[in-house]
PDB file of C-alpha atoms in Angstrom:
ATOM      1  CA  MET O   1     -15.453  21.455  -2.916  1.00  0.00           C
ATOM      2  CA  GLU O   2     -11.892  21.429  -1.632  1.00  0.00           C
ATOM      3  CA  TYR O   3      -9.476  18.562  -1.365  1.00  0.00           C
ATOM      4  CA  GLY O   4      -9.782  16.835   2.017  1.00  0.00           C
ATOM      5  CA  HIS O   5      -8.098  14.123   4.047  1.00  0.00           C
ATOM      6  CA  TYR O   6     -10.386  12.260   6.437  1.00  0.00           C
ATOM      7  CA  GLU O   7     -10.129   9.440   8.946  1.00  0.00           C
ATOM      8  CA  ILE O   8     -13.312   7.402   9.232  1.00  0.00           C
ATOM      9  CA  THR O   9     -13.871   5.037  12.167  1.00  0.00           C
ATOM     10  CA  ILE O  10     -16.783   2.613  11.883  1.00  0.00           C
ATOM     11  CA  LYS O  11     -18.217   0.190  14.461  1.00  0.00           C
ATOM     12  CA  GLU O  12     -20.296  -2.474  12.745  1.00  0.00           C
ATOM     13  CA  THR O  13     -22.746  -4.869  14.353  1.00  0.00           C
ATOM     14  CA  GLY O  14     -21.100  -8.220  15.034  1.00  0.00           C
ATOM     15  CA  ARG O  15     -17.541  -6.890  14.967  1.00  0.00           C
ATOM     16  CA  GLU O  16     -15.594  -6.795  18.194  1.00  0.00           C
ATOM     17  CA  LYS O  17     -13.606  -3.651  17.381  1.00  0.00           C
ATOM     18  CA  PRO O  18     -14.192  -0.619  15.176  1.00  0.00           C
ATOM     19  CA  VAL O  19     -12.435  -0.342  11.819  1.00  0.00           C
ATOM     20  CA  SER O  20     -10.576   2.783  10.708  1.00  0.00           C
ATOM     21  CA  THR O  21      -9.772   3.898   7.194  1.00  0.00           C
ATOM     22  CA  GLU O  22      -8.721   7.082   5.442  1.00  0.00           C
ATOM     23  CA  TYR O  23     -10.118   8.951   2.476  1.00  0.00           C
ATOM     24  CA  HIS O  24      -8.269  11.517   0.354  1.00  0.00           C
ATOM     25  CA  GLY O  25     -10.232  13.450  -2.210  1.00  0.00           C
ATOM     26  CA  PHE O  26     -12.810  16.025  -3.152  1.00  0.00           C
ATOM     27  CA  ILE O  27     -15.827  15.177  -1.004  1.00  0.00           C
ATOM     28  CA  ASN O  28     -17.962  16.644   1.772  1.00  0.00           C
ATOM     29  CA  HIS O  29     -19.359  15.086   4.971  1.00  0.00           C
ATOM     30  CA  GLU O  30     -22.565  13.874   3.317  1.00  0.00           C
ATOM     31  CA  GLY O  31     -20.551  12.337   0.499  1.00  0.00           C
ATOM     32  CA  LEU O  32     -18.431  10.383   2.974  1.00  0.00           C
ATOM     33  CA  VAL O  33     -21.546   9.093   4.775  1.00  0.00           C
ATOM     34  CA  SER O  34     -22.974   7.916   1.464  1.00  0.00           C
ATOM     35  CA  PHE O  35     -19.689   6.509   0.091  1.00  0.00           C
ATOM     36  CA  PHE O  36     -18.974   4.403   3.193  1.00  0.00           C
ATOM     37  CA  GLY O  37     -22.625   3.402   3.767  1.00  0.00           C
ATOM     38  CA  LEU O  38     -22.614   4.871   7.266  1.00  0.00           C
ATOM     39  CA  LYS O  39     -26.427   5.046   7.449  1.00  0.00           C
ATOM     40  CA  GLU O  40     -26.787   1.290   6.832  1.00  0.00           C
ATOM     41  CA  PRO O  41     -28.456  -0.719   9.647  1.00  0.00           C
ATOM     42  CA  ASP O  42     -25.287  -2.726  10.415  1.00  0.00           C
ATOM     43  CA  VAL O  43     -23.384   0.433  11.452  1.00  0.00           C
ATOM     44  CA  GLU O  44     -23.680   0.956  15.223  1.00  0.00           C
ATOM     45  CA  TRP O  45     -21.734   4.216  15.211  1.00  0.00           C
ATOM     46  CA  TYR O  46     -19.158   6.116  13.179  1.00  0.00           C
ATOM     47  CA  ASP O  47     -16.779   9.034  13.529  1.00  0.00           C
ATOM     48  CA  ILE O  48     -15.422  11.225  10.742  1.00  0.00           C
ATOM     49  CA  ARG O  49     -12.366  13.305  11.546  1.00  0.00           C
ATOM     50  CA  GLU O  50     -10.812  15.718   9.087  1.00  0.00           C
ATOM     51  CA  ILE O  51      -7.048  15.557   9.143  1.00  0.00           C
ATOM     52  CA  THR O  52      -5.809  19.097   8.780  1.00  0.00           C
ATOM     53  CA  GLY O  53      -2.391  20.530   8.221  1.00  0.00           C
ATOM     54  CA  GLN O  54      -0.357  21.541   5.239  1.00  0.00           C
ATOM     55  CA  GLN O  55      -2.153  20.338   2.128  1.00  0.00           C
ATOM     56  CA  GLU O  56       0.077  18.349  -0.182  1.00  0.00           C
ATOM     57  CA  GLU O  57      -0.067  18.913  -3.924  1.00  0.00           C
ATOM     58  CA  ASN O  58       0.299  15.196  -4.577  1.00  0.00           C
ATOM     59  CA  PRO O  59      -0.516  13.241  -1.371  1.00  0.00           C
ATOM     60  CA  LYS O  60       0.470   9.845  -2.805  1.00  0.00           C
ATOM     61  CA  GLU O  61       3.882  11.115  -3.846  1.00  0.00           C
ATOM     62  CA  ALA O  62       4.439  12.765  -0.452  1.00  0.00           C
ATOM     63  CA  ALA O  63       3.467   9.568   1.395  1.00  0.00           C
ATOM     64  CA  GLU O  64       5.905   7.552  -0.664  1.00  0.00           C
ATOM     65  CA  MET O  65       8.751   9.886   0.307  1.00  0.00           C
ATOM     66  CA  LYS O  66       8.316   9.441   4.066  1.00  0.00           C
ATOM     67  CA  PRO O  67      11.008   7.335   5.780  1.00  0.00           C
ATOM     68  CA  GLY O  68       9.918   3.737   6.220  1.00  0.00           C
ATOM     69  CA  SER O  69       7.321   3.874   3.460  1.00  0.00           C
ATOM     70  CA  GLY O  70       9.686   2.577   0.807  1.00  0.00           C
ATOM     71  CA  VAL O  71       9.942  -0.874  -0.703  1.00  0.00           C
ATOM     72  CA  PHE O  72      10.968  -3.710   1.604  1.00  0.00           C
ATOM     73  CA  LEU O  73      12.296  -6.991   0.211  1.00  0.00           C
ATOM     74  CA  LEU O  74      10.360 -10.134   1.069  1.00  0.00           C
ATOM     75  CA  ALA O  75      12.197 -12.720  -1.052  1.00  0.00           C
ATOM     76  CA  LEU O  76      15.121 -12.988  -3.462  1.00  0.00           C
ATOM     77  CA  LYS O  77      16.175 -15.446  -6.164  1.00  0.00           C
ATOM     78  CA  ARG O  78      19.687 -15.110  -7.532  1.00  0.00           C
ATOM     79  CA  GLY O  79      21.032 -16.578 -10.736  1.00  0.00           C
ATOM     80  CA  GLY O  80      19.113 -18.275 -13.457  1.00  0.00           C
ATOM     81  CA  LYS O  81      20.091 -17.737 -17.093  1.00  0.00           C
ATOM     82  CA  ASP O  82      21.735 -14.409 -16.257  1.00  0.00           C
ATOM     83  CA  ARG O  83      24.031 -14.945 -13.253  1.00  0.00           C
ATOM     84  CA  ASN O  84      24.124 -11.176 -12.635  1.00  0.00           C
ATOM     85  CA  THR O  85      20.384 -10.881 -12.107  1.00  0.00           C
ATOM     86  CA  THR O  86      18.616 -11.034  -8.773  1.00  0.00           C
ATOM     87  CA  ARG O  87      14.844 -11.421  -8.986  1.00  0.00           C
ATOM     88  CA  CYS O  88      12.868 -10.203  -6.019  1.00  0.00           C
ATOM     89  CA  ILE O  89       9.529  -9.589  -4.387  1.00  0.00           C
ATOM     90  CA  GLY O  90       9.120  -6.335  -2.513  1.00  0.00           C
ATOM     91  CA  VAL O  91       6.248  -4.881  -0.546  1.00  0.00           C
ATOM     92  CA  HIS O  92       5.208  -1.228  -0.649  1.00  0.00           C
ATOM     93  CA  ARG O  93       2.965   0.559   1.892  1.00  0.00           C
ATOM     94  CA  LEU O  94       3.326  -2.373   4.281  1.00  0.00           C
ATOM     95  CA  GLY O  95       0.429  -2.753   6.702  1.00  0.00           C
ATOM     96  CA  THR O  96      -1.888  -0.321   4.941  1.00  0.00           C
ATOM     97  CA  PRO O  97      -5.038  -0.937   2.900  1.00  0.00           C
ATOM     98  CA  GLY O  98      -3.069   0.117  -0.193  1.00  0.00           C
ATOM     99  CA  MET O  99      -0.293  -2.454   0.317  1.00  0.00           C
ATOM    100  CA  GLU O 100       1.031  -3.933  -2.908  1.00  0.00           C
ATOM    101  CA  PHE O 101       3.632  -6.509  -3.867  1.00  0.00           C
ATOM    102  CA  ILE O 102       6.233  -5.657  -6.478  1.00  0.00           C
ATOM    103  CA  MET O 103       7.930  -8.316  -8.598  1.00  0.00           C
ATOM    104  CA  GLY O 104      11.089  -7.501 -10.543  1.00  0.00           C
ATOM    105  CA  ARG O 105      14.851  -7.330 -10.165  1.00  0.00           C
ATOM    106  CA  THR O 106      17.308  -5.474  -7.955  1.00  0.00           C
ATOM    107  CA  ASP O 107      20.225  -3.363  -9.140  1.00  0.00           C
ATOM    108  CA  ASN O 108      22.920  -5.757  -7.763  1.00  0.00           C
ATOM    109  CA  VAL O 109      24.856  -2.809  -6.325  1.00  0.00           C
ATOM    110  CA  ARG O 110      25.042  -4.696  -3.043  1.00  0.00           C
ATOM    111  CA  LYS O 111      23.989  -8.049  -1.666  1.00  0.00           C
ATOM    112  CA  TYR O 112      20.452  -7.440  -0.548  1.00  0.00           C
ATOM    113  CA  GLN O 113      18.747  -9.540   2.118  1.00  0.00           C
ATOM    114  CA  PRO O 114      15.045 -10.008   2.873  1.00  0.00           C
ATOM    115  CA  SER O 115      13.707  -7.095   4.980  1.00  0.00           C
ATOM    116  CA  ASP O 116      16.164  -4.592   3.439  1.00  0.00           C
ATOM    117  CA  GLU O 117      14.594  -1.341   2.299  1.00  0.00           C
ATOM    118  CA  ILE O 118      15.526  -0.641  -1.316  1.00  0.00           C
ATOM    119  CA  PRO O 119      14.963   2.462  -3.416  1.00  0.00           C
ATOM    120  CA  TYR O 120      13.740   0.836  -6.620  1.00  0.00           C
ATOM    121  CA  ILE O 121      12.756  -2.440  -8.288  1.00  0.00           C
ATOM    122  CA  TYR O 122      13.516  -2.681 -12.007  1.00  0.00           C
ATOM    123  CA  ASP O 123      11.172  -4.224 -14.604  1.00  0.00           C
ATOM    124  CA  ALA O 124       8.438  -4.077 -11.985  1.00  0.00           C
ATOM    125  CA  GLU O 125       5.092  -5.823 -12.082  1.00  0.00           C
ATOM    126  CA  TYR O 126       2.507  -5.151  -9.379  1.00  0.00           C
ATOM    127  CA  THR O 127      -0.078  -7.276  -7.601  1.00  0.00           C
ATOM    128  CA  GLY O 128      -2.188  -7.118  -4.466  1.00  0.00           C
ATOM    129  CA  GLU O 129      -1.850 -10.880  -3.945  1.00  0.00           C
ATOM    130  CA  LEU O 130       1.164 -12.399  -2.182  1.00  0.00           C
ATOM    131  CA  GLN O 131       0.472 -15.862  -3.657  1.00  0.00           C
ATOM    132  CA  LYS O 132       0.703 -14.483  -7.187  1.00  0.00           C
ATOM    133  CA  ALA O 133       4.046 -12.821  -6.379  1.00  0.00           C
ATOM    134  CA  VAL O 134       5.489 -16.017  -4.862  1.00  0.00           C
ATOM    135  CA  TYR O 135       4.327 -18.049  -7.867  1.00  0.00           C
ATOM    136  CA  TRP O 136       6.011 -15.528 -10.175  1.00  0.00           C
ATOM    137  CA  LEU O 137       9.334 -15.808  -8.287  1.00  0.00           C
ATOM    138  CA  GLN O 138       9.252 -19.613  -8.163  1.00  0.00           C
ATOM    139  CA  HIS O 139       8.739 -19.872 -11.925  1.00  0.00           C
ATOM    140  CA  MET O 140      11.348 -17.345 -13.064  1.00  0.00           C
ATOM    141  CA  GLU O 141      14.304 -18.772 -14.996  1.00  0.00           C
TER     142      GLU O 141
END
């Protein structure tokens, strides 16, 4: 089996619109059908499209290097015990199924604002839940 990148579109009974997702990995057509449960009775129809092109050695790393796929600041909290520290919440892979929230601190090289794209968050912790990230920021000293 070779590495593949697939887009799977599924129309389920009771849903107004089809849902699309992607799969990266070592799998064949039958494996995708089984993995996504495409033969289940609630699936009205499905489409599997292989995305071809130059194969990337590390697809996750390549995706992270694309413009606009960096870390965007959602919230900041300056001060606390260390006046030179700015705590922050960032979001990575915004609008994708793999979206994650990053809690940590900025480098204080410039005065960041929410929505700024930044290259890195120091002392990072990760979560898939926005509420957990907000709680973390509210309770930081």
